[in-house]
Amino acid sequence: MEIKVNFLDNLRLEAKFDDFTVTADQPIRYKGDGSAPSPFDYFLASSALCAAYFIKVYCKARDISTENIRLSQNNIVDPEDRYNQIFQIQVELPEDISDKDREGILRSIDRCTVKKVVQTGPEFKIETVENLDADANAMLIGQPDSDSSTFILGKDLPLEQTIKNMTSMLAELGMKIEISSWRNIVPNVWSLHIRDAASPMCFTNGKGATKESALCSALGEFIERLNNNFFYNDQYFGEEIAASEFVHYPNEKWFALEDDDALPTGILDEYCLDIYNPDEELCGSHLIDTNSGNKERGICAIPYTRQSDGETVYFPSNLIENLFLSNGMSAGNNLQEAHVQCLSEIFERAVKRQIIEQEIVLPDVPMAVLEKYPSILAGIKGLEEQGFPVVVKDASLAGQFPVMCVTLMNPRTGGVFASFGAHPSFEVALERSLTELLQGRSFEGLNDVPKPTFNSMAVTEPENFVEHFIDSTGVISWRFFSSKFDFDFCEWDFSGTNEQEAEALFGILSAMGKEVYIAEFTDLGASACRILVPEYSEVYPVDDLIWDNTNKALLYREDILNLHSLSTKALGKLVNRLEESQLDNQTDIPTLIGIVFDENSVWGQLTIIELKILIYLALGEHEEAIELVGEFLQFNDNTVQRGLFYQAINAVLEVTLDEELELEHFIDNFNRMFGKEVMENVVGSVTGKVRFYGLTKTSMKLEGIEPHLRLIESYKKLHQARKAVAKLK
């Protein structure tokens, strides 16, 4: 994690990381102002807080109340060496906690991350650099020796060379990549989380049988998402990029909107139009680009090559971001390798969906077959030794598709987690199923997996597949565990060279009657691509283009960002549009308008219902406001402070709207209950003196919205690189 420090007045310091700011000072006796804890005080507190966190995780997983658990820490200093200290952590446990859980709680403290880092002995590397922001990839600790050459199945270059190539490419773009976590909780299963230090919203996870292959996986996914602009899906690019020569790619094409809002000629082909506009309901306005919001330019479309005949077909960027999410994106050592990965991913998700929705019972993989892959079997046994039964199944549907499945059961919670993996090689597909299962997860994280069900409706609803797609935490059917299999086991093999594997996978889709569309991206220095298979690789329903399109942001974005500057008439129109939209009141505003706010701010947690309340208060429409305040308080999952603010609003409105009551008769006790400062803002909000309490003023210039400005700066690096390459062509 990158922590940037600012020097404030006197001895005060300010550390900024993610969306947090921490201020440190020194005691007055050390010439400070005593306004905040010292850096060393934060260090001491971190170990106590970390120990308490692991106690909380242990107890939460077992429904043990922490109400009567107390923890304290003392640091005992050696009088002859003040750097030699003992951290004494003491825990007071209630008598009704069993001996087993007492021991478990103590063991959980032993897992404290701060404690382990201190005991391992961190290395401090101190140096000067010309530019902090340009020191790209300095945080990729533990990179393999470039003189080594480790080849794995499915990759045309050794891992060491691949990592070197990818880190060099990212460095040239000015991306400062940091590894924020590693996990290796069972043998031969590694995972990690990487992110752009300057824009932490740009992150990926990696997985593999070794730390090198996991790092390759994470970097590859990061590069594929950069090339496909996935990190910036649904987000506003700002006025500068929206008005630039191109928004997404130099070869994009813009189609002017028709007067009757019909789809412009030249968008999609007949095959795709039959799928995406079967009832002639899709309009040009449905396909306006969400990122730029540039209605005047029309529809931004990206050229894809139709694999069957090499013809160019233009897909609206809006359609891609609405329906496909990250499905079918890949980067590789070459384009053929990327094609294989793309197609494997598409089959993995499509077959997974078919199995879950049709409640197909898959055959078990015989132990004699698993024993051919001892490193994979060691990881499976590692899970079972921790008390998690594992079921390994052949998901190829009798050899039709290159897909495997590893399913974990959690007897402690009754939850089940089904992980799928795909690749032309049986071994690689099996390994991916296992590593996907544990990607970024601790043993505690496996306590959150959902329970299986016999309710077919819960299994087959579209939202369940979306959950499976995002993090594999959707529900699966109990029927999945029947011993009456729907298919026989098949020890399939589609492997060969990358060219042969790609040809075989394309052949499967062709035999199914599917058209395939490919976009290849090499402008950023990597081999990356995206493959779309209409009516097969979508994640969201096609109807979302009409009924839940992300470009609904364009109806609200400008007015919401200009909220403080809107006239009374404009505010009335905005709240009326929100009321008539039938949008869920719990929809969060950052998602609705495609803006990344500090998630710890009022803007970052703002929902439609709260925005409506604030607008009604600004308009003096108290009856409309109090009706929504009741709903807000009933379903509020905002901060405690925000909840108390609206509880106070509710009380003041109750008094204000009752002709027999006077606010002055209650204000003293309201002040005692909620605090004088809160009540000043509450009364001000009701009288109209305070508008939009908690929401800092901003505009379409995005001033003050640091997380989003960082995201735009990240995108500008790609935009500038593409512009430079386009000039050379």
mmCIF file with all atom_site columns, N, CA and C in Angstrom, residues 40 43 76-87 118:
data_model
loop_
_atom_site.group_PDB
_atom_site.id
_atom_site.type_symbol
_atom_site.label_atom_id
_atom_site.label_alt_id
_atom_site.label_comp_id
_atom_site.label_asym_id
_atom_site.label_entity_id
_atom_site.label_seq_id
_atom_site.pdbx_PDB_ins_code
_atom_site.Cartn_x
_atom_site.Cartn_y
_atom_site.Cartn_z
_atom_site.occupancy
_atom_site.B_iso_or_equiv
_atom_site.pdbx_formal_charge
_atom_site.auth_seq_id
_atom_site.auth_comp_id
_atom_site.auth_asym_id
_atom_site.auth_atom_id
_atom_site.pdbx_PDB_model_num
ATOM 1  N N  . PHE A 1 40  ? 4.459  6.568  16.582 1.00 0.00 ? 40  PHE A N  1
ATOM 2  C CA . PHE A 1 40  ? 4.702  5.340  17.318 1.00 0.00 ? 40  PHE A CA 1
ATOM 3  C C  . PHE A 1 40  ? 3.449  4.896  18.070 1.00 0.00 ? 40  PHE A C  1
ATOM 4  N N  . PHE A 1 43  ? 1.456  2.931  15.769 1.00 0.00 ? 43  PHE A N  1
ATOM 5  C CA . PHE A 1 43  ? 2.055  1.605  15.600 1.00 0.00 ? 43  PHE A CA 1
ATOM 6  C C  . PHE A 1 43  ? 1.638  0.680  16.738 1.00 0.00 ? 43  PHE A C  1
ATOM 7  N N  . ILE A 1 76  ? 6.133  -3.418 27.190 1.00 0.00 ? 76  ILE A N  1
ATOM 8  C CA . ILE A 1 76  ? 7.113  -3.411 28.278 1.00 0.00 ? 76  ILE A CA 1
ATOM 9  C C  . ILE A 1 76  ? 8.481  -3.127 27.670 1.00 0.00 ? 76  ILE A C  1
ATOM 10 N N  . VAL A 1 77  ? 9.104  -2.047 28.098 1.00 0.00 ? 77  VAL A N  1
ATOM 11 C CA . VAL A 1 77  ? 10.335 -1.564 27.480 1.00 0.00 ? 77  VAL A CA 1
ATOM 12 C C  . VAL A 1 77  ? 11.545 -2.008 28.293 1.00 0.00 ? 77  VAL A C  1
ATOM 13 N N  . ASP A 1 78  ? 12.517 -2.560 27.614 1.00 0.00 ? 78  ASP A N  1
ATOM 14 C CA . ASP A 1 78  ? 13.787 -2.935 28.235 1.00 0.00 ? 78  ASP A CA 1
ATOM 15 C C  . ASP A 1 78  ? 14.511 -1.651 28.646 1.00 0.00 ? 78  ASP A C  1
ATOM 16 N N  . PRO A 1 79  ? 14.857 -1.494 29.921 1.00 0.00 ? 79  PRO A N  1
ATOM 17 C CA . PRO A 1 79  ? 15.501 -0.248 30.364 1.00 0.00 ? 79  PRO A CA 1
ATOM 18 C C  . PRO A 1 79  ? 16.872 -0.015 29.730 1.00 0.00 ? 79  PRO A C  1
ATOM 19 N N  . GLU A 1 80  ? 17.523 -1.089 29.257 1.00 0.00 ? 80  GLU A N  1
ATOM 20 C CA . GLU A 1 80  ? 18.844 -0.935 28.658 1.00 0.00 ? 80  GLU A CA 1
ATOM 21 C C  . GLU A 1 80  ? 18.794 -0.789 27.141 1.00 0.00 ? 80  GLU A C  1
ATOM 22 N N  . ASP A 1 81  ? 17.625 -1.078 26.544 1.00 0.00 ? 81  ASP A N  1
ATOM 23 C CA . ASP A 1 81  ? 17.481 -0.972 25.086 1.00 0.00 ? 81  ASP A CA 1
ATOM 24 C C  . ASP A 1 81  ? 16.019 -0.690 24.765 1.00 0.00 ? 81  ASP A C  1
ATOM 25 N N  . ARG A 1 82  ? 15.704 0.567  24.556 1.00 0.00 ? 82  ARG A N  1
ATOM 26 C CA . ARG A 1 82  ? 14.288 0.937  24.377 1.00 0.00 ? 82  ARG A CA 1
ATOM 27 C C  . ARG A 1 82  ? 13.665 0.359  23.115 1.00 0.00 ? 82  ARG A C  1
ATOM 28 N N  . TYR A 1 83  ? 14.499 -0.159 22.189 1.00 0.00 ? 83  TYR A N  1
ATOM 29 C CA . TYR A 1 83  ? 13.942 -0.792 20.989 1.00 0.00 ? 83  TYR A CA 1
ATOM 30 C C  . TYR A 1 83  ? 13.612 -2.266 21.222 1.00 0.00 ? 83  TYR A C  1
ATOM 31 N N  . ASN A 1 84  ? 13.997 -2.774 22.370 1.00 0.00 ? 84  ASN A N  1
ATOM 32 C CA . ASN A 1 84  ? 13.664 -4.153 22.738 1.00 0.00 ? 84  ASN A CA 1
ATOM 33 C C  . ASN A 1 84  ? 12.428 -4.098 23.629 1.00 0.00 ? 84  ASN A C  1
ATOM 34 N N  . GLN A 1 85  ? 11.296 -4.514 23.080 1.00 0.00 ? 85  GLN A N  1
ATOM 35 C CA . GLN A 1 85  ? 10.038 -4.382 23.818 1.00 0.00 ? 85  GLN A CA 1
ATOM 36 C C  . GLN A 1 85  ? 9.228  -5.680 23.756 1.00 0.00 ? 85  GLN A C  1
ATOM 37 N N  . ILE A 1 86  ? 8.449  -5.876 24.786 1.00 0.00 ? 86  ILE A N  1
ATOM 38 C CA . ILE A 1 86  ? 7.501  -6.989 24.821 1.00 0.00 ? 86  ILE A CA 1
ATOM 39 C C  . ILE A 1 86  ? 6.094  -6.407 24.692 1.00 0.00 ? 86  ILE A C  1
ATOM 40 N N  . PHE A 1 87  ? 5.345  -6.905 23.731 1.00 0.00 ? 87  PHE A N  1
ATOM 41 C CA . PHE A 1 87  ? 3.949  -6.503 23.582 1.00 0.00 ? 87  PHE A CA 1
ATOM 42 C C  . PHE A 1 87  ? 3.104  -7.540 24.324 1.00 0.00 ? 87  PHE A C  1
ATOM 43 N N  . VAL A 1 118 ? 5.896  -7.981 12.268 1.00 0.00 ? 118 VAL A N  1
ATOM 44 C CA . VAL A 1 118 ? 6.924  -7.546 13.213 1.00 0.00 ? 118 VAL A CA 1
ATOM 45 C C  . VAL A 1 118 ? 7.856  -8.699 13.554 1.00 0.00 ? 118 VAL A C  1
#
